[in-house]
Amino acid sequence: MLRSENQDDLPLNKIVSKDREISNEAVWSISSCKPGYGVYQLLDNSYETFWQSDGSQPHLINVQFFKKTYISCVKIYTDFKLDESYTPKEISFRVGLHDHDLREIQKMELNEPAGWITVPLNTRAFLLQLAILSNHQNGRNTHLRQIKVCVPADTDYKFSHRYSNNEMRSYAMDR
């Protein structure tokens, strides 16, 4: 069951939700990108920027946590009117301990989406992978404008991985 939220006029950091975003507490990687259209653009809280894949499908987004994490939902912002054939049509959500034991927990098909789409996952994992399997109008590359990974607002989940020295701490939140 997908929910489309029409909160486009709100700033990204003011979206009303019963969930708390934990995207900054994970390490993100992508299968490919055009120069200047990478992970940073997925997480920069701007509707104007986007990640653009570069290459053949499926296009992958990996979100890896330092400990097994409860994920209540993933929120994706797309805009078919702006992105047309770059807009995802079919997305697979996979979870696991690492990239060699992923299992699909949800597959969804989008029909000309515009705005926020909330995908409830309600699972625990070290690794969450989004696989863009196809695009609208048989497009090759993908645009995703924003992604947010959330836990329930009432949980006390906090980033608590400890490093032994300052040099290693400096890489803890590096994307």
Coordinates of N, CA and C in Angstrom, one line a residue:
M1 N 0.8 -1.2 0.0 CA 0.0 0.0 0.0 C 0.9 1.2 0.0
L2 N 0.7 2.1 -1.0 CA 1.5 3.3 -1.1 C 0.6 4.5 -0.7
R3 N 1.3 5.5 -0.1 CA 0.6 6.8 0.2 C 1.3 7.8 -0.6
S4 N 0.6 8.7 -1.3 CA 1.2 9.9 -1.9 C 0.8 11.1 -1.1
E5 N 1.8 11.8 -0.6 CA 1.6 12.9 0.3 C 1.7 14.2 -0.6
N6 N 0.8 15.1 -0.5 CA 0.9 16.3 -1.2 C 1.3 17.4 -0.3
Q7 N 2.6 17.4 0.0 CA 3.2 18.4 0.9 C 4.3 19.1 0.1
D8 N 4.1 19.3 -1.2 CA 5.1 19.9 -2.0 C 5.5 21.3 -1.7
D9 N 4.6 22.0 -1.1 CA 4.9 23.4 -0.8 C 5.7 23.6 0.5
L10 N 5.8 22.5 1.3 CA 6.6 22.6 2.5 C 8.1 22.5 2.3
P11 N 8.9 23.2 3.0 CA 10.4 22.9 2.9 C 10.6 21.4 3.3
L12 N 11.6 20.8 2.7 CA 11.8 19.4 3.0 C 12.1 19.0 4.4
N13 N 12.7 19.9 5.2 CA 13.0 19.6 6.6 C 11.8 19.9 7.5
K14 N 10.6 20.3 6.9 CA 9.4 20.6 7.7 C 8.3 19.7 7.3
I15 N 8.5 18.6 6.6 CA 7.5 17.7 6.3 C 6.9 17.1 7.5
V16 N 5.5 17.2 7.6 CA 4.8 16.6 8.8 C 4.8 15.1 8.7
S17 N 5.2 14.4 9.7 CA 5.3 13.0 9.6 C 5.3 12.4 11.0
K18 N 4.9 11.1 11.1 CA 4.9 10.3 12.3 C 6.2 9.6 12.4
D19 N 7.1 9.8 11.4 CA 8.4 9.1 11.3 C 9.5 10.1 11.4
R20 N 10.7 9.5 11.8 CA 11.9 10.3 12.0 C 12.9 9.9 11.0
E21 N 13.4 10.8 10.2 CA 14.4 10.5 9.2 C 15.8 10.1 9.8
I22 N 16.4 9.0 9.2 CA 17.7 8.6 9.7 C 18.7 8.5 8.5
S23 N 18.4 9.1 7.4 CA 19.2 9.0 6.2 C 20.7 9.4 6.5
N24 N 20.9 10.4 7.3 CA 22.2 10.8 7.6 C 23.0 9.9 8.5
E25 N 22.4 8.8 9.0 CA 23.0 7.9 9.9 C 23.4 6.6 9.1
A26 N 23.5 6.7 7.8 CA 23.8 5.5 7.0 C 24.9 5.9 6.0
V27 N 25.5 4.9 5.4 CA 26.5 5.1 4.3 C 25.7 4.8 3.0
W28 N 25.7 5.8 2.1 CA 25.0 5.6 0.8 C 26.0 5.3 -0.3
S29 N 25.5 4.5 -1.2 CA 26.3 4.3 -2.5 C 25.3 4.0 -3.6
I30 N 25.7 4.3 -4.8 CA 24.9 4.2 -6.0 C 25.6 3.4 -7.0
S31 N 24.9 2.8 -7.9 CA 25.6 2.0 -9.0 C 26.2 2.8 -10.0
S32 N 25.7 4.0 -10.3 CA 26.3 4.9 -11.3 C 25.7 6.3 -11.1
C33 N 26.3 7.3 -11.7 CA 25.7 8.6 -11.8 C 26.5 9.5 -12.8
K34 N 25.7 10.4 -13.3 CA 26.4 11.5 -14.2 C 27.1 12.4 -13.3
P35 N 28.3 13.0 -13.7 CA 29.0 13.9 -12.9 C 28.1 15.0 -12.4
G36 N 28.2 15.3 -11.1 CA 27.4 16.4 -10.5 C 26.0 16.0 -10.1
Y37 N 25.6 14.7 -10.3 CA 24.2 14.3 -10.0 C 24.3 13.0 -9.2
G38 N 24.9 13.0 -8.1 CA 25.2 11.8 -7.3 C 24.4 11.7 -6.0
V39 N 25.0 11.0 -5.0 CA 24.3 10.8 -3.7 C 24.0 12.1 -3.0
Y40 N 24.9 13.1 -3.1 CA 24.6 14.4 -2.4 C 23.3 15.0 -2.8
Q41 N 23.0 14.9 -4.1 CA 21.8 15.5 -4.6 C 20.5 14.8 -4.1
L42 N 20.6 13.5 -3.8 CA 19.5 12.7 -3.3 C 19.2 13.2 -1.9
L43 N 20.1 13.7 -1.2 CA 20.0 14.0 0.3 C 20.1 15.4 0.6
D44 N 20.1 16.3 -0.4 CA 20.4 17.8 -0.1 C 19.2 18.6 0.2
N45 N 18.0 18.0 0.4 CA 16.8 18.7 0.8 C 16.3 19.8 -0.2
S46 N 16.5 19.5 -1.5 CA 16.1 20.4 -2.5 C 15.3 19.6 -3.6
Y47 N 14.2 20.2 -4.0 CA 13.4 19.6 -5.0 C 13.9 19.9 -6.4
E48 N 14.9 20.8 -6.5 CA 15.4 21.3 -7.8 C 16.6 20.3 -8.3
T49 N 17.2 19.6 -7.4 CA 18.3 18.7 -7.7 C 17.9 17.3 -7.8
F50 N 18.7 16.4 -8.4 CA 18.3 15.0 -8.5 C 19.6 14.2 -8.7
W51 N 19.4 12.9 -8.4 CA 20.4 11.9 -8.8 C 20.0 11.5 -10.2
Q52 N 21.0 11.4 -11.1 CA 20.8 10.8 -12.4 C 21.8 9.6 -12.6
S53 N 21.2 8.5 -12.9 CA 22.0 7.3 -13.1 C 22.7 7.4 -14.5
D54 N 23.6 6.5 -14.7 CA 24.3 6.5 -16.0 C 24.7 5.1 -16.3
G55 N 24.0 4.5 -17.2 CA 24.3 3.1 -17.6 C 23.0 2.3 -17.7
S56 N 23.3 1.0 -17.7 CA 22.1 0.1 -18.0 C 21.4 -0.2 -16.6
Q57 N 20.2 -0.6 -16.8 CA 19.4 -1.0 -15.6 C 19.7 -2.4 -15.2
P58 N 19.5 -2.8 -13.9 CA 18.8 -2.0 -12.9 C 19.8 -0.9 -12.3
H59 N 19.3 0.2 -11.9 CA 20.1 1.2 -11.2 C 19.9 1.0 -9.7
L60 N 21.0 1.0 -8.9 CA 20.9 0.6 -7.5 C 21.3 1.7 -6.6
I61 N 20.6 1.8 -5.5 CA 20.9 2.7 -4.4 C 21.0 1.8 -3.2
N62 N 22.2 1.9 -2.5 CA 22.4 1.1 -1.3 C 22.5 2.0 -0.1
V63 N 21.8 1.6 1.0 CA 21.8 2.4 2.2 C 22.2 1.4 3.3
Q64 N 23.5 1.6 3.8 CA 24.0 0.7 4.8 C 24.2 1.3 6.1
F65 N 23.6 0.6 7.1 CA 23.7 1.1 8.5 C 24.8 0.4 9.3
F66 N 25.2 1.0 10.4 CA 26.3 0.4 11.2 C 25.8 -0.7 12.1
K67 N 24.5 -0.7 12.4 CA 23.9 -1.8 13.1 C 22.5 -2.1 12.5
K68 N 22.0 -3.3 12.9 CA 20.7 -3.7 12.3 C 19.7 -2.7 12.8
T69 N 19.0 -2.1 11.8 CA 18.1 -1.0 12.0 C 16.7 -1.3 11.6
Y70 N 15.8 -0.8 12.4 CA 14.4 -1.0 12.1 C 14.0 0.2 11.1
I71 N 13.5 -0.2 10.0 CA 13.1 0.8 8.9 C 11.6 0.8 8.8
S72 N 10.9 1.8 9.2 CA 9.5 1.9 9.1 C 9.0 2.2 7.6
C73 N 9.7 3.1 7.0 CA 9.3 3.4 5.6 C 10.4 4.1 4.9
V74 N 10.3 4.2 3.6 CA 11.1 5.0 2.7 C 10.2 6.0 2.0
K75 N 10.7 7.2 1.9 CA 9.9 8.3 1.2 C 10.7 8.7 0.0
I76 N 10.1 8.7 -1.2 CA 10.7 9.0 -2.4 C 10.0 10.2 -3.0
Y77 N 10.8 11.2 -3.5 CA 10.2 12.3 -4.2 C 10.5 12.2 -5.7
T78 N 9.5 12.2 -6.5 CA 9.6 12.2 -8.0 C 8.7 13.2 -8.6
D79 N 9.0 13.6 -9.8 CA 8.2 14.5 -10.5 C 8.1 14.2 -12.0
F80 N 7.1 13.4 -12.4 CA 7.0 13.0 -13.8 C 6.9 14.1 -14.8
K81 N 6.3 15.2 -14.4 CA 6.2 16.4 -15.4 C 7.5 16.9 -15.7
L82 N 8.4 17.0 -14.8 CA 9.8 17.5 -15.1 C 10.7 16.4 -15.7
D83 N 10.6 15.2 -15.2 CA 11.6 14.2 -15.6 C 11.1 13.2 -16.7
E84 N 9.9 13.1 -17.0 CA 9.3 12.3 -18.0 C 9.9 10.9 -18.1
S85 N 10.7 10.6 -19.1 CA 11.2 9.2 -19.3 C 12.3 8.8 -18.3
Y86 N 12.7 9.8 -17.5 CA 13.7 9.5 -16.5 C 13.0 9.1 -15.2
T87 N 11.7 9.1 -15.1 CA 11.0 8.8 -13.9 C 10.9 7.3 -13.7
P88 N 11.2 6.8 -12.5 CA 11.1 5.3 -12.3 C 9.6 4.8 -12.5
K89 N 9.5 3.6 -13.0 CA 8.2 3.0 -13.2 C 8.1 1.8 -12.3
E90 N 9.2 1.1 -12.1 CA 9.2 -0.1 -11.3 C 10.4 -0.1 -10.4
I91 N 10.1 -0.2 -9.0 CA 11.2 -0.2 -8.0 C 11.1 -1.4 -7.2
S92 N 12.2 -2.1 -6.9 CA 12.3 -3.2 -6.0 C 13.0 -2.8 -4.7
F93 N 12.5 -3.1 -3.5 CA 13.1 -2.8 -2.3 C 13.6 -4.1 -1.7
R94 N 14.9 -4.2 -1.4 CA 15.6 -5.4 -0.9 C 16.3 -5.1 0.4
V95 N 16.4 -6.1 1.3 CA 17.1 -5.9 2.5 C 17.9 -7.1 2.8
G96 N 18.9 -6.9 3.7 CA 19.8 -8.0 4.1 C 20.9 -7.6 5.0
L97 N 21.8 -8.5 5.3 CA 23.0 -8.2 6.1 C 24.1 -7.6 5.3
H98 N 24.2 -8.0 4.0 CA 25.1 -7.4 3.1 C 24.6 -7.6 1.6
D99 N 25.3 -7.2 0.6 CA 24.8 -7.3 -0.7 C 24.7 -8.7 -1.3
H100 N 25.2 -9.7 -0.6 CA 25.2 -11.1 -1.2 C 24.0 -11.9 -0.6
D101 N 23.2 -11.3 0.3 CA 22.1 -12.1 0.9 C 20.8 -11.2 0.8
L102 N 20.7 -10.3 -0.1 CA 19.5 -9.5 -0.2 C 18.3 -10.3 -0.6
R103 N 17.2 -9.9 0.0 CA 15.9 -10.5 -0.4 C 14.9 -9.4 -0.7
E104 N 14.1 -9.6 -1.7 CA 13.1 -8.5 -2.0 C 11.9 -8.6 -1.0
I105 N 11.6 -7.4 -0.5 CA 10.5 -7.4 0.5 C 9.3 -6.6 -0.1
Q106 N 9.6 -5.8 -1.1 CA 8.5 -5.1 -1.7 C 8.9 -4.7 -3.2
K107 N 7.9 -4.8 -4.1 CA 8.1 -4.3 -5.4 C 6.9 -3.4 -5.8
M108 N 7.2 -2.3 -6.3 CA 6.0 -1.4 -6.6 C 6.1 -0.8 -8.0
E109 N 5.0 -0.5 -8.6 CA 4.9 0.1 -9.9 C 4.3 1.4 -9.7
L110 N 4.9 2.4 -10.3 CA 4.5 3.8 -10.3 C 3.8 4.2 -11.6
N111 N 2.8 5.0 -11.5 CA 2.1 5.5 -12.7 C 2.2 7.0 -12.8
E112 N 3.2 7.6 -13.5 CA 3.4 9.0 -13.6 C 3.3 9.7 -12.2
P113 N 4.2 9.3 -11.3 CA 4.2 9.9 -10.0 C 4.6 11.3 -9.9
A114 N 4.1 12.1 -9.0 CA 4.5 13.5 -8.7 C 4.3 13.7 -7.2
G115 N 5.4 14.1 -6.6 CA 5.4 14.4 -5.1 C 6.0 13.2 -4.3
W116 N 5.7 13.3 -3.0 CA 6.2 12.3 -2.1 C 5.4 11.0 -2.2
I117 N 6.1 9.9 -2.2 CA 5.5 8.5 -2.2 C 6.1 7.9 -1.0
T118 N 5.2 7.4 0.0 CA 5.7 6.7 1.2 C 5.5 5.2 1.0
V119 N 6.6 4.5 1.1 CA 6.6 3.0 1.0 C 6.8 2.4 2.3
P120 N 5.8 1.8 3.0 CA 6.0 1.2 4.3 C 6.8 -0.1 4.1
L121 N 7.8 -0.2 4.9 CA 8.6 -1.5 4.9 C 8.6 -2.3 6.1
N122 N 8.6 -1.6 7.3 CA 8.5 -2.3 8.6 C 9.4 -3.5 8.7
T123 N 10.7 -3.3 8.6 CA 11.6 -4.4 8.6 C 12.9 -4.0 9.3
R124 N 13.7 -4.9 9.6 CA 15.1 -4.6 10.2 C 16.1 -5.1 9.3
A125 N 17.2 -4.3 9.1 CA 18.3 -4.7 8.2 C 19.5 -3.9 8.4
F126 N 20.6 -4.4 8.0 CA 21.9 -3.7 7.9 C 21.9 -2.9 6.6
L127 N 21.4 -3.5 5.6 CA 21.5 -2.9 4.2 C 20.1 -2.9 3.6
L128 N 19.8 -1.7 3.1 CA 18.6 -1.5 2.3 C 19.0 -1.2 0.9
Q129 N 18.4 -1.8 -0.1 CA 18.8 -1.5 -1.5 C 17.5 -1.2 -2.3
L130 N 17.5 -0.1 -3.0 CA 16.5 0.3 -3.9 C 17.0 -0.1 -5.3
A131 N 16.2 -0.8 -6.1 CA 16.6 -1.2 -7.4 C 15.6 -0.6 -8.4
I132 N 16.0 0.3 -9.3 CA 15.1 0.8 -10.3 C 15.2 -0.1 -11.4
L133 N 14.1 -0.8 -11.7 CA 14.0 -1.9 -12.7 C 13.6 -1.4 -14.0
S134 N 12.8 -0.4 -14.1 CA 12.4 0.2 -15.4 C 11.9 1.6 -15.2
N135 N 11.9 2.4 -16.2 CA 11.4 3.8 -16.2 C 10.2 4.0 -17.1
H136 N 9.5 5.1 -17.0 CA 8.4 5.4 -17.9 C 9.0 5.6 -19.3
Q137 N 8.1 5.4 -20.2 CA 8.4 5.6 -21.7 C 9.7 4.8 -22.1
N138 N 10.0 3.7 -21.4 CA 11.2 2.9 -21.7 C 12.5 3.7 -21.6
G139 N 12.6 4.7 -20.7 CA 13.8 5.5 -20.5 C 14.9 4.6 -19.9
R140 N 16.1 5.1 -20.2 CA 17.3 4.3 -19.8 C 17.8 4.7 -18.5
N141 N 18.1 6.0 -18.3 CA 18.6 6.6 -17.0 C 17.5 7.1 -16.2
T142 N 17.8 7.2 -14.9 CA 16.8 7.5 -13.9 C 17.1 8.9 -13.2
H143 N 16.0 9.6 -12.8 CA 16.1 10.8 -12.0 C 15.3 10.4 -10.7
L144 N 15.9 10.6 -9.5 CA 15.2 10.6 -8.3 C 15.6 11.9 -7.6
R145 N 14.6 12.7 -7.1 CA 14.9 14.0 -6.6 C 15.2 14.0 -5.1
Q146 N 14.6 13.1 -4.3 CA 14.9 13.0 -2.9 C 14.6 11.6 -2.4
I147 N 15.3 11.1 -1.4 CA 14.9 9.9 -0.7 C 15.1 10.1 0.8
K148 N 14.2 9.6 1.6 CA 14.3 9.7 3.0 C 14.0 8.3 3.6
V149 N 14.9 7.8 4.5 CA 14.7 6.6 5.2 C 14.3 6.9 6.6
C150 N 13.2 6.3 7.1 CA 12.6 6.7 8.4 C 12.4 5.5 9.3
V151 N 12.4 5.9 10.6 CA 12.1 5.0 11.7 C 10.9 5.7 12.4
P152 N 10.1 5.0 13.2 CA 9.0 5.6 13.9 C 9.5 6.7 14.8
A153 N 8.8 7.8 14.9 CA 9.2 9.0 15.7 C 9.4 8.7 17.2
D154 N 8.7 7.7 17.7 CA 8.7 7.4 19.1 C 9.9 6.5 19.5
T155 N 10.7 6.0 18.6 CA 11.8 5.2 18.9 C 13.0 6.0 19.3
D156 N 13.9 5.4 20.1 CA 15.1 6.2 20.6 C 16.3 5.8 19.8
Y157 N 16.1 5.4 18.5 CA 17.3 5.0 17.7 C 18.2 6.2 17.5
K158 N 19.4 6.0 17.8 CA 20.4 7.1 17.5 C 21.7 6.4 17.0
F159 N 22.4 7.2 16.2 CA 23.7 6.7 15.7 C 24.6 6.6 16.9
S160 N 25.1 5.4 17.1 CA 25.9 5.2 18.3 C 27.2 4.4 18.0
H161 N 27.6 4.3 16.8 CA 28.8 3.6 16.5 C 30.0 4.4 17.0
R162 N 30.9 3.7 17.7 CA 32.0 4.4 18.3 C 33.3 4.0 17.6
Y163 N 34.2 5.0 17.4 CA 35.5 4.7 16.8 C 36.5 5.0 17.8
S164 N 37.7 4.4 17.6 CA 38.7 4.4 18.6 C 39.6 5.7 18.5
N165 N 39.6 6.3 17.3 CA 40.4 7.5 17.2 C 39.7 8.6 16.4
N166 N 40.2 9.8 16.5 CA 39.6 11.0 15.8 C 39.6 10.8 14.3
E167 N 40.6 10.2 13.7 CA 40.7 10.1 12.3 C 39.6 9.2 11.8
M168 N 39.3 8.1 12.5 CA 38.2 7.2 12.0 C 36.8 7.9 12.3
R169 N 36.7 8.7 13.3 CA 35.4 9.4 13.6 C 35.1 10.4 12.4
S170 N 36.1 10.9 11.8 CA 35.9 11.9 10.8 C 35.3 11.3 9.5
Y171 N 35.4 9.9 9.4 CA 34.8 9.3 8.3 C 33.4 8.6 8.6
A172 N 33.0 8.8 9.8 CA 31.8 8.1 10.3 C 30.5 8.5 9.5
M173 N 30.4 9.7 9.1 CA 29.2 10.2 8.4 C 29.5 10.6 7.0
D174 N 30.7 10.2 6.5 CA 31.1 10.6 5.1 C 30.2 9.8 4.1
R175 N 29.7 10.5 3.2 CA 28.9 9.9 2.1 C 29.7 9.6 1.0

